[in-house]
């Protein structure tokens, strides 16, 4: 071990577990790619103002969790705590919304940073795969995203996840509800910080995790009773589309989520095997965000799924992904001459598209065969001086144990045939 360790709240992804991470990212991305979402990548940091406006001055993310820094040039930057604001900023900057092809559908995958209290499933550096559909108000689009997330989780074999669904209303009905809620909350017995929150973002008080607060909220006015007709109809349509698609969901009228910019459809994916950090993903509609960051009116919807917690969910369900072996052929040379010849064979195999690896460092047969086993290779190639003199290598099938000589010039063709 070196004197250094990964910073607090972070961890390294190392083989073999790292392969599961890659597979999870891929499983979430695949349904998006197949549904017209294009890949977008944005910088790991942005002007801090983008998040202050785009995530919300009153959110925990902005007030407590953001890593901010001042550059030598005096710019105020922040490591990105989430993806949506950056993706929308980039789409506007590239004028993607002006190409006359709305919605602009994008997906992303990357690292996010939040200064949080580290615990199981909650880290300071974590990974998300996300999707955004920008510029269209259509309940089918909301349903599409929910269905694709459901499909992604199912493709991984996950079963113990649930979709929680709510509507947050729009700029017509939300303000009326907000006032009714504030009036109710002001009469409760709450601490100073929560009282301040009532004035800045009262909906977030509903999200308070403390039992004594939740008890007082039992009779809080419900957003559902305040939704305008347009929001009600929109929400009913999303629900009907999910039901038709056979995607189960639970109505959760207390679901408000951490970010300020959500309107109408709001949802969270939770997994029942994760303890306190149960949210594996979340998202919703954010019709006002574009204008908040200086763009035109662009009603949009999106989600972000946490890769770290999805991997924990797989482990909680005892699911081992059926990952393809990475190495198909492992070459073991015995002696100097064999080293040169077999390395040539390995190079030839790789160029032919066969995943091959090699016993480096001139090790003995026993140790090298151990590595061959560990690599998971289906076949090994062994050659010593006598084999080379005969112009052959020994090809061993690691599953059946069968072994026999193959002409040097025929090795690539023979392995291509056998590996299908
Ligand atoms: P939580 O309520 O657990 O703090 P959140 O509402 O802050 O979650 P989002 O901003 O919606 O989370 O991010 C989407 C997903 O990213 C979450 O559902 C979760 O899976 C993951 N995520 C968020 N913060 C972290 C973190 N600190 N460590 C690991 N994963 C995280
Ligand atoms: Mg959070």
Tab-separated table of C-alpha atoms and ligand atoms in Angstrom:
chain	number	residue	atom	x	y	z
A	1	UNK	CA	0.000	0.000	0.000
A	2	UNK	CA	1.225	3.518	-0.719
A	3	UNK	CA	1.039	6.418	1.708
A	4	UNK	CA	-1.953	7.709	-0.231
A	5	UNK	CA	-5.568	6.609	-0.135
A	6	UNK	CA	-8.604	7.606	-2.152
A	7	UNK	CA	-10.085	10.855	-0.760
A	8	UNK	CA	-12.838	10.594	1.854
A	9	UNK	CA	-16.186	9.673	0.369
A	10	UNK	CA	-14.682	8.229	-2.800
A	11	UNK	CA	-13.628	4.772	-3.873
A	12	UNK	CA	-11.778	3.207	-6.763
A	13	UNK	CA	-13.291	0.908	-9.308
A	14	UNK	CA	-10.990	-2.033	-9.790
A	15	UNK	CA	-11.337	-5.367	-11.585
A	16	UNK	CA	-13.359	-7.498	-11.367
A	17	UNK	CA	-16.097	-5.265	-9.845
A	18	UNK	CA	-15.355	-2.490	-12.342
A	19	UNK	CA	-16.658	-4.749	-15.120
A	20	UNK	CA	-20.067	-4.761	-13.444
A	21	UNK	CA	-20.023	-0.952	-13.396
A	22	UNK	CA	-19.317	-0.783	-17.103
A	23	UNK	CA	-22.072	-3.298	-17.771
A	24	UNK	CA	-24.560	-1.271	-15.721
A	25	UNK	CA	-23.697	1.911	-17.598
A	26	UNK	CA	-24.131	0.050	-20.844
A	27	UNK	CA	-27.444	-1.517	-19.781
A	28	UNK	CA	-28.884	1.905	-18.955
A	29	UNK	CA	-27.555	3.491	-22.136
A	30	UNK	CA	-28.669	0.762	-24.543
A	31	UNK	CA	-32.449	1.418	-24.454
A	32	UNK	CA	-31.788	5.159	-24.840
A	33	UNK	CA	-29.548	4.687	-27.828
A	34	UNK	CA	-32.198	2.452	-29.383
A	35	UNK	CA	-34.827	5.138	-28.845
A	36	UNK	CA	-33.293	8.082	-30.653
A	37	UNK	CA	-31.242	9.614	-27.842
A	38	UNK	CA	-27.875	11.025	-28.981
A	39	UNK	CA	-24.780	10.989	-26.779
A	40	UNK	CA	-23.686	14.257	-25.195
A	41	UNK	CA	-20.633	14.986	-23.084
A	42	UNK	CA	-20.059	18.211	-21.182
A	43	UNK	CA	-17.170	19.435	-18.999
A	44	UNK	CA	-16.726	18.177	-15.461
A	45	UNK	CA	-17.037	21.759	-14.198
A	46	UNK	CA	-19.178	24.757	-15.089
A	47	UNK	CA	-19.596	28.343	-13.987
A	48	UNK	CA	-20.990	28.154	-10.498
A	49	UNK	CA	-23.795	30.516	-11.531
A	50	UNK	CA	-25.244	27.893	-13.905
A	51	UNK	CA	-25.955	25.563	-10.987
A	52	UNK	CA	-27.032	28.374	-8.654
A	53	UNK	CA	-29.710	29.309	-11.179
A	54	UNK	CA	-30.318	25.963	-12.817
A	55	UNK	CA	-30.467	23.766	-9.729
A	56	UNK	CA	-31.754	26.392	-7.324
A	57	UNK	CA	-30.310	28.684	-4.650
A	58	UNK	CA	-32.425	27.027	-1.968
A	59	UNK	CA	-31.420	23.418	-2.615
A	60	UNK	CA	-29.030	21.392	-0.481
A	61	UNK	CA	-27.023	20.731	-3.604
A	62	UNK	CA	-26.218	24.404	-4.093
A	63	UNK	CA	-26.089	25.566	-0.474
A	64	UNK	CA	-24.171	22.635	1.027
A	65	UNK	CA	-22.999	20.054	-1.453
A	66	UNK	CA	-21.221	21.870	-4.250
A	67	UNK	CA	-17.445	21.777	-4.728
A	68	UNK	CA	-16.635	25.319	-5.783
A	69	UNK	CA	-13.302	26.782	-6.744
A	70	UNK	CA	-11.797	30.022	-7.947
A	71	UNK	CA	-9.376	29.635	-10.831
A	72	UNK	CA	-6.077	31.493	-11.059
A	73	UNK	CA	-7.861	33.706	-13.578
A	74	UNK	CA	-10.573	34.540	-11.054
A	75	UNK	CA	-13.425	32.469	-12.534
A	76	UNK	CA	-15.880	30.937	-10.097
A	77	UNK	CA	-16.382	27.314	-11.074
A	78	UNK	CA	-18.069	24.305	-9.542
A	79	UNK	CA	-17.527	20.598	-10.107
A	80	UNK	CA	-20.797	19.426	-11.601
A	81	UNK	CA	-23.179	18.095	-8.939
A	82	UNK	CA	-25.731	16.898	-11.508
A	83	UNK	CA	-26.208	16.710	-15.261
A	84	UNK	CA	-29.365	18.453	-16.361
A	85	UNK	CA	-28.270	22.090	-16.116
A	86	UNK	CA	-25.056	21.376	-18.045
A	87	UNK	CA	-26.806	19.383	-20.753
A	88	UNK	CA	-29.410	22.086	-21.290
A	89	UNK	CA	-26.706	24.768	-21.301
A	90	UNK	CA	-24.767	22.818	-23.931
A	91	UNK	CA	-27.860	22.152	-26.076
A	92	UNK	CA	-28.737	25.864	-26.059
A	93	UNK	CA	-25.143	26.846	-26.799
A	94	UNK	CA	-25.029	24.491	-29.791
A	95	UNK	CA	-28.481	25.651	-30.929
A	96	UNK	CA	-29.668	22.052	-31.062
A	97	UNK	CA	-33.199	23.280	-30.354
A	98	UNK	CA	-33.163	25.412	-33.502
A	99	UNK	CA	-32.529	22.544	-35.884
A	100	UNK	CA	-36.310	22.183	-36.214
A	101	UNK	CA	-36.306	18.731	-34.741
A	102	UNK	CA	-37.884	18.822	-31.305
A	103	UNK	CA	-37.594	17.188	-28.913
A	104	UNK	CA	-33.823	17.170	-28.733
A	105	UNK	CA	-33.168	13.783	-27.119
A	106	UNK	CA	-29.808	13.350	-25.397
A	107	UNK	CA	-28.146	10.885	-23.066
A	108	UNK	CA	-25.007	11.214	-20.973
A	109	UNK	CA	-22.806	9.244	-18.628
A	110	UNK	CA	-20.216	10.522	-16.215
A	111	UNK	CA	-18.889	11.531	-12.826
A	112	UNK	CA	-20.690	13.879	-10.441
A	113	UNK	CA	-19.439	15.502	-7.253
A	114	UNK	CA	-21.260	16.436	-4.066
A	115	UNK	CA	-19.802	17.317	-0.722
A	116	UNK	CA	-22.001	14.989	1.328
A	117	UNK	CA	-21.656	13.063	4.554
A	118	UNK	CA	-20.255	9.784	3.224
A	119	UNK	CA	-22.182	6.611	4.059
A	120	UNK	CA	-23.259	3.418	2.341
A	121	UNK	CA	-24.561	4.410	-1.091
A	122	UNK	CA	-23.727	8.086	-0.598
A	123	UNK	CA	-20.398	9.258	-1.922
A	124	UNK	CA	-18.649	12.478	-2.819
A	125	UNK	CA	-17.842	11.208	-6.262
A	126	UNK	CA	-20.441	9.064	-8.005
A	127	UNK	CA	-21.635	8.096	-11.468
A	128	UNK	CA	-24.862	8.736	-13.272
A	129	UNK	CA	-26.296	7.866	-16.628
A	130	UNK	CA	-28.948	10.369	-17.614
A	131	UNK	CA	-31.390	11.250	-20.365
A	132	UNK	CA	-33.003	14.548	-21.331
A	133	UNK	CA	-35.751	15.229	-23.890
A	134	UNK	CA	-35.730	18.948	-24.550
A	135	UNK	CA	-38.315	21.235	-26.113
A	136	UNK	CA	-41.559	19.258	-26.164
A	137	UNK	CA	-44.515	19.063	-23.851
A	138	UNK	CA	-46.115	15.702	-24.489
A	139	UNK	CA	-47.136	13.119	-21.892
A	140	UNK	CA	-45.931	10.388	-24.267
A	141	UNK	CA	-42.414	11.714	-23.801
A	142	UNK	CA	-42.668	11.537	-20.002
A	143	UNK	CA	-43.994	7.991	-20.333
A	144	UNK	CA	-41.223	7.051	-22.775
A	145	UNK	CA	-38.515	7.997	-20.288
A	146	UNK	CA	-40.157	6.098	-17.446
A	147	UNK	CA	-40.604	3.034	-19.633
A	148	UNK	CA	-36.955	3.142	-20.764
A	149	UNK	CA	-35.669	3.336	-17.184
A	150	UNK	CA	-37.908	0.418	-16.244
A	151	UNK	CA	-36.570	-1.500	-19.241
A	152	UNK	CA	-32.973	-0.746	-18.234
A	153	UNK	CA	-33.446	-1.999	-14.664
A	154	UNK	CA	-35.265	-5.100	-15.878
A	155	UNK	CA	-32.561	-5.879	-18.433
A	156	UNK	CA	-30.161	-6.067	-15.489
A	157	UNK	CA	-32.454	-8.539	-13.765
A	158	UNK	CA	-33.558	-6.143	-11.021
A	159	UNK	CA	-36.992	-6.823	-9.549
A	160	UNK	CA	-37.171	-5.093	-6.179
A	161	UNK	CA	-37.341	-1.556	-7.534
A	162	UNK	CA	-40.412	0.659	-7.531
A	163	UNK	CA	-41.424	3.742	-9.443
A	164	UNK	CA	-42.858	6.562	-7.331
A	165	UNK	CA	-44.848	9.092	-9.321
A	166	UNK	CA	-46.280	12.517	-8.645
A	167	UNK	CA	-47.207	15.768	-10.362
A	168	UNK	CA	-45.876	19.060	-9.045
A	169	UNK	CA	-48.254	21.260	-11.031
A	170	UNK	CA	-47.201	24.146	-13.242
A	171	UNK	CA	-46.849	27.906	-13.049
A	172	UNK	CA	-50.650	28.266	-12.871
A	173	UNK	CA	-51.491	25.971	-9.984
A	174	UNK	CA	-48.219	25.488	-8.094
A	175	UNK	CA	-48.106	29.064	-6.657
A	176	UNK	CA	-51.632	28.707	-5.252
A	177	UNK	CA	-50.688	25.438	-3.593
A	178	UNK	CA	-47.416	26.884	-2.351
A	179	UNK	CA	-49.283	29.588	-0.464
A	180	UNK	CA	-51.777	27.163	1.050
A	181	UNK	CA	-48.885	24.968	2.174
A	182	UNK	CA	-46.981	27.907	3.667
A	183	UNK	CA	-50.024	28.934	5.687
A	184	UNK	CA	-50.272	25.391	7.050
A	185	UNK	CA	-46.546	25.023	7.771
A	186	UNK	CA	-46.176	28.347	9.596
A	187	UNK	CA	-48.402	27.022	12.389
A	188	UNK	CA	-46.249	23.945	13.047
A	189	UNK	CA	-43.586	23.427	15.676
A	190	UNK	CA	-40.403	23.510	13.578
A	191	UNK	CA	-36.767	24.514	14.003
A	192	UNK	CA	-35.320	27.758	12.645
A	193	UNK	CA	-33.783	26.281	9.503
A	194	UNK	CA	-37.002	24.557	8.538
A	195	UNK	CA	-38.945	27.762	9.195
A	196	UNK	CA	-36.647	29.562	6.779
A	197	UNK	CA	-37.228	26.792	4.259
A	198	UNK	CA	-40.988	27.393	4.493
A	199	UNK	CA	-40.417	30.865	3.085
A	200	UNK	CA	-37.908	29.894	0.368
A	201	UNK	CA	-39.075	26.483	-0.816
A	202	UNK	CA	-41.986	25.138	1.236
A	203	UNK	CA	-42.491	22.023	-0.908
A	204	UNK	CA	-39.151	20.733	0.261
A	205	UNK	CA	-40.368	20.659	3.842
A	206	UNK	CA	-42.594	17.764	2.726
A	207	UNK	CA	-39.390	15.927	1.855
A	208	UNK	CA	-38.057	16.182	5.438
A	209	UNK	CA	-36.830	12.767	6.540
A	210	UNK	CA	-37.336	13.288	10.313
A	211	UNK	CA	-40.184	11.311	11.887
A	212	UNK	CA	-41.318	14.136	14.215
A	213	UNK	CA	-41.628	16.465	11.218
A	214	UNK	CA	-43.419	13.856	9.115
A	215	UNK	CA	-45.941	13.344	11.945
A	216	UNK	CA	-46.915	16.988	11.832
A	217	UNK	CA	-47.361	16.835	8.065
A	218	UNK	CA	-50.188	14.289	8.052
A	219	UNK	CA	-52.860	16.902	7.430
A	220	UNK	CA	-50.816	19.116	5.126
A	221	UNK	CA	-52.731	20.328	2.066
A	222	UNK	CA	-52.197	17.986	-0.860
A	223	UNK	CA	-50.875	19.160	-4.180
A	224	UNK	CA	-53.262	16.764	-5.875
A	225	UNK	CA	-56.227	18.782	-4.632
A	226	UNK	CA	-54.735	21.951	-6.108
A	227	UNK	CA	-53.701	20.766	-9.587
A	228	UNK	CA	-55.278	22.789	-12.417
A	229	UNK	CA	-57.318	20.921	-15.029
A	230	UNK	CA	-54.509	20.969	-17.584
A	231	UNK	CA	-52.025	19.463	-15.108
A	232	UNK	CA	-54.560	16.884	-13.970
A	233	UNK	CA	-55.281	15.789	-17.542
A	234	UNK	CA	-51.564	15.647	-18.353
A	235	UNK	CA	-50.841	13.525	-15.312
A	236	UNK	CA	-53.730	11.149	-15.991
A	237	UNK	CA	-52.410	10.662	-19.521
A	238	UNK	CA	-48.905	9.776	-18.259
A	239	UNK	CA	-50.422	7.312	-15.797
A	240	UNK	CA	-52.603	5.727	-18.480
A	241	UNK	CA	-49.661	5.342	-20.864
A	242	UNK	CA	-47.608	3.594	-18.179
A	243	UNK	CA	-50.478	1.268	-17.355
A	244	UNK	CA	-50.927	0.404	-21.028
A	245	UNK	CA	-47.190	-0.344	-21.264
A	246	UNK	CA	-47.468	-2.641	-18.258
A	247	UNK	CA	-45.126	-0.510	-16.152
A	248	UNK	CA	-46.151	-0.538	-12.503
A	249	UNK	CA	-45.920	2.661	-10.462
A	250	UNK	CA	-47.077	4.030	-7.129
A	251	UNK	CA	-48.681	7.429	-6.678
A	252	UNK	CA	-46.685	9.330	-4.074
A	253	UNK	CA	-48.146	12.731	-3.412
A	254	UNK	CA	-45.337	13.656	-1.019
A	255	UNK	CA	-42.676	13.184	-3.654
A	256	UNK	CA	-41.153	16.597	-4.316
A	257	UNK	CA	-37.454	15.919	-5.011
A	258	UNK	CA	-34.486	18.081	-4.186
A	259	UNK	CA	-34.253	20.333	-7.202
A	260	UNK	CA	-36.210	23.556	-7.637
A	261	UNK	CA	-36.839	23.300	-11.333
A	262	UNK	CA	-39.261	20.411	-11.555
A	263	UNK	CA	-42.817	20.928	-12.854
A	264	UNK	CA	-45.632	18.464	-13.474
A	265	UNK	CA	-44.364	14.869	-13.794
A	266	UNK	CA	-41.932	13.989	-11.015
A	267	UNK	CA	-40.672	10.529	-10.211
A	268	UNK	CA	-38.149	8.547	-8.293
A	269	UNK	CA	-36.906	4.983	-8.642
A	270	UNK	CA	-36.334	3.338	-5.294
A	271	UNK	CA	-34.886	-0.046	-4.442
A	272	UNK	CA	-35.985	-1.937	-1.358
A	273	UNK	CA	-32.648	-3.607	-0.664
A	274	UNK	CA	-30.602	-0.455	-0.074
A	275	UNK	CA	-31.564	0.811	3.368
A	276	UNK	CA	-31.571	4.577	3.853
A	277	UNK	CA	-30.054	5.462	0.486
A	278	UNK	CA	-32.900	3.848	-1.397
A	279	UNK	CA	-33.165	6.149	-4.439
A	280	UNK	CA	-31.492	4.559	-7.434
A	281	UNK	CA	-32.664	7.283	-9.794
A	282	UNK	CA	-34.950	10.195	-10.237
A	283	UNK	CA	-36.198	12.828	-12.577
A	284	UNK	CA	-39.123	14.651	-14.009
A	285	UNK	CA	-40.343	17.496	-16.119
A	286	UNK	CA	-38.572	20.845	-15.905
A	287	UNK	CA	-40.527	23.208	-18.111
A	288	UNK	CA	-39.083	26.406	-16.633
A	289	UNK	CA	-35.375	25.567	-16.514
A	290	UNK	CA	-34.398	26.863	-19.944
A	291	UNK	CA	-35.768	30.324	-19.204
A	292	UNK	CA	-34.095	30.273	-15.791
A	293	UNK	CA	-30.701	29.969	-17.455
A	294	UNK	CA	-31.452	32.585	-20.115
A	295	UNK	CA	-32.843	30.396	-22.903
A	296	UNK	CA	-36.215	30.371	-24.671
A	297	UNK	CA	-39.227	28.483	-23.387
A	298	UNK	CA	-38.352	24.804	-23.808
A	299	UNK	CA	-40.495	22.382	-21.826
A	300	UNK	CA	-38.369	19.318	-21.115
A	301	UNK	CA	-38.239	16.091	-19.189
A	302	UNK	CA	-35.385	13.875	-18.048
A	303	UNK	CA	-33.935	11.512	-15.500
A	304	UNK	CA	-30.632	10.498	-13.966
A	305	UNK	CA	-29.938	7.019	-12.682
A	306	UNK	CA	-27.192	6.428	-10.147
A	307	UNK	CA	-24.734	3.783	-11.322
A	308	UNK	CA	-23.177	3.191	-7.883
A	309	UNK	CA	-26.499	2.466	-6.204
A	310	UNK	CA	-27.673	0.348	-9.126
A	311	UNK	CA	-24.600	-1.847	-8.615
A	312	UNK	CA	-25.434	-2.026	-4.886
A	313	UNK	CA	-29.008	-2.985	-5.822
A	314	UNK	CA	-27.682	-5.844	-7.980
A	315	UNK	CA	-25.604	-7.049	-5.044
A	316	UNK	CA	-28.598	-6.725	-2.711
A	317	UNK	CA	-30.636	-8.957	-5.013
A	318	UNK	CA	-27.728	-11.374	-5.408
A	319	UNK	CA	-27.629	-10.833	-9.157
A	320	UNK	CA	-24.426	-11.720	-10.963
A	321	UNK	CA	-24.412	-10.273	-14.448
A	322	UNK	CA	-23.630	-12.694	-17.208
A	323	UNK	CA	-20.563	-10.828	-18.415
A	324	UNK	CA	-18.826	-12.099	-21.537
A	325	UNK	CA	-15.309	-13.393	-20.868
A	326	UNK	CA	-12.777	-10.779	-21.764
A	327	UNK	CA	-9.978	-13.128	-22.804
A	328	UNK	CA	-10.628	-15.987	-25.236
A	329	UNK	CA	-7.099	-17.235	-25.760
A	330	UNK	CA	-4.107	-17.245	-23.410
A	331	UNK	CA	-0.613	-17.932	-24.743
A	332	UNK	CA	2.093	-19.566	-22.631
A	333	UNK	CA	5.604	-19.583	-24.146
A	334	UNK	CA	8.328	-21.873	-22.817
A	335	UNK	CA	11.684	-20.313	-23.663
A	336	UNK	CA	13.035	-17.320	-25.557
A	337	UNK	CA	12.250	-18.465	-29.081
A	338	UNK	CA	8.700	-19.440	-28.128
A	339	UNK	CA	8.216	-16.015	-26.569
A	340	UNK	CA	8.854	-14.266	-29.884
A	341	UNK	CA	6.814	-16.729	-31.914
A	342	UNK	CA	3.797	-16.879	-29.572
A	343	UNK	CA	3.726	-13.121	-29.107
A	344	UNK	CA	3.512	-12.943	-32.913
A	345	UNK	CA	0.574	-15.359	-32.796
A	346	UNK	CA	-1.156	-13.284	-30.101
A	347	UNK	CA	-0.757	-10.140	-32.176
A	348	UNK	CA	-2.192	-11.943	-35.204
A	349	UNK	CA	-5.171	-13.202	-33.147
A	350	UNK	CA	-5.875	-9.733	-31.781
A	351	UNK	CA	-5.819	-8.265	-35.251
A	352	UNK	CA	-8.288	-10.966	-36.290
A	353	UNK	CA	-10.624	-9.788	-33.516
A	354	UNK	CA	-9.902	-12.589	-31.037
A	355	UNK	CA	-9.316	-11.416	-27.464
A	356	UNK	CA	-5.931	-12.829	-26.507
A	357	UNK	CA	-3.485	-12.424	-23.645
A	358	UNK	CA	0.048	-13.615	-22.926
A	359	UNK	CA	2.161	-14.912	-20.068
A	360	UNK	CA	4.641	-12.077	-19.697
A	361	UNK	CA	7.907	-12.098	-17.827
A	362	UNK	CA	9.201	-15.513	-18.828
A	363	UNK	CA	7.435	-17.398	-16.021
A	364	UNK	CA	7.408	-21.155	-15.521
A	365	UNK	CA	4.631	-23.368	-16.897
A	366	UNK	CA	2.836	-23.808	-13.567
A	367	UNK	CA	2.486	-20.129	-12.731
A	368	UNK	CA	1.589	-19.262	-16.302
A	369	UNK	CA	-1.192	-21.887	-16.402
A	370	UNK	CA	-2.592	-20.381	-13.194
A	371	UNK	CA	-2.802	-17.018	-14.937
A	372	UNK	CA	-4.400	-18.707	-17.930
A	373	UNK	CA	-7.080	-20.135	-15.647
A	374	UNK	CA	-7.641	-16.836	-13.908
A	375	UNK	CA	-8.035	-15.043	-17.239
A	376	UNK	CA	-11.109	-17.131	-17.988
A	377	UNK	CA	-9.740	-17.940	-21.444
A	378	UNK	CA	-11.456	-20.792	-23.233
A	379	UNK	CA	-8.231	-21.864	-24.963
A	380	UNK	CA	-4.551	-21.812	-24.126
A	381	UNK	CA	-1.653	-22.019	-26.523
A	382	UNK	CA	1.521	-23.591	-25.166
A	383	UNK	CA	4.757	-23.902	-27.127
A	384	UNK	CA	8.279	-25.019	-26.243
A	385	UNK	CA	11.415	-25.661	-28.286
A	386	UNK	CA	10.283	-29.097	-29.494
A	387	UNK	CA	6.898	-27.770	-30.675
A	388	UNK	CA	8.587	-24.986	-32.607
A	389	UNK	CA	10.957	-27.447	-34.207
A	390	UNK	CA	7.863	-29.351	-35.402
A	391	UNK	CA	6.224	-26.094	-36.570
A	392	UNK	CA	3.286	-26.499	-34.155
A	393	UNK	CA	1.817	-25.129	-30.915
A	394	UNK	CA	-0.224	-27.082	-28.364
A	395	UNK	CA	-3.837	-25.936	-28.296
A	396	UNK	CA	-5.731	-26.772	-25.117
A	397	UNK	CA	-9.478	-26.516	-24.620
A	398	UNK	CA	-9.786	-25.343	-21.007
A	399	UNK	CA	-13.352	-26.626	-20.702
A	400	UNK	CA	-12.908	-30.190	-21.981
A	401	UNK	CA	-9.220	-30.460	-21.125
A	402	UNK	CA	-8.515	-31.794	-24.638
A	403	UNK	CA	-5.161	-30.890	-26.070
A	404	UNK	CA	-3.366	-31.331	-29.376
A	405	UNK	CA	-0.894	-29.803	-31.811
A	406	UNK	CA	-1.939	-27.258	-34.426
A	407	UNK	CA	0.231	-26.044	-37.283
A	408	UNK	CA	1.603	-22.562	-36.531
A	409	UNK	CA	0.220	-21.161	-39.741
A	410	UNK	CA	-3.229	-22.591	-38.972
A	411	UNK	CA	-3.637	-21.321	-35.398
A	412	UNK	CA	-5.602	-18.153	-36.183
A	413	UNK	CA	-7.928	-19.916	-38.616
A	414	UNK	CA	-8.481	-22.844	-36.236
A	415	UNK	CA	-9.302	-20.567	-33.289
A	416	UNK	CA	-11.576	-18.362	-35.402
A	417	UNK	CA	-13.469	-21.511	-36.386
A	418	UNK	CA	-13.686	-22.881	-32.842
A	419	UNK	CA	-14.730	-19.573	-31.264
A	420	UNK	CA	-17.455	-19.124	-33.839
B	1	LIG	P1	-30.776	11.452	-2.320
B	1	LIG	O1	-32.175	11.782	-1.919
B	1	LIG	O2	-30.387	10.033	-2.016
B	1	LIG	O3	-29.779	12.455	-1.832
B	1	LIG	P2	-30.917	12.902	-4.766
B	1	LIG	O4	-32.337	13.286	-4.869
B	1	LIG	O5	-29.955	13.917	-4.249
B	1	LIG	O6	-30.769	11.552	-3.926
B	1	LIG	P3	-30.585	13.013	-7.621
B	1	LIG	O7	-30.010	14.373	-7.613
B	1	LIG	O8	-31.974	12.823	-8.086
B	1	LIG	O9	-30.406	12.356	-6.150
B	1	LIG	O10	-29.628	12.048	-8.455
B	1	LIG	C1	-30.104	10.899	-9.132
B	1	LIG	C2	-29.477	9.638	-8.584
B	1	LIG	O11	-28.084	9.770	-8.429
B	1	LIG	C3	-29.968	9.246	-7.198
B	1	LIG	O12	-31.184	8.583	-7.269
B	1	LIG	C4	-28.848	8.355	-6.714
B	1	LIG	O13	-28.982	7.033	-7.233
B	1	LIG	C5	-27.648	8.991	-7.334
B	1	LIG	N1	-26.944	9.821	-6.337
B	1	LIG	C6	-27.242	11.074	-5.939
B	1	LIG	N2	-26.376	11.504	-5.009
B	1	LIG	C7	-25.505	10.468	-4.800
B	1	LIG	C8	-24.353	10.288	-3.960
B	1	LIG	N3	-23.916	11.249	-3.164
B	1	LIG	N4	-23.718	9.090	-4.005
B	1	LIG	C9	-24.136	8.101	-4.814
B	1	LIG	N5	-25.196	8.221	-5.636
B	1	LIG	C10	-25.871	9.386	-5.630
B	2	LIG	MG1	-29.076	14.234	-2.411
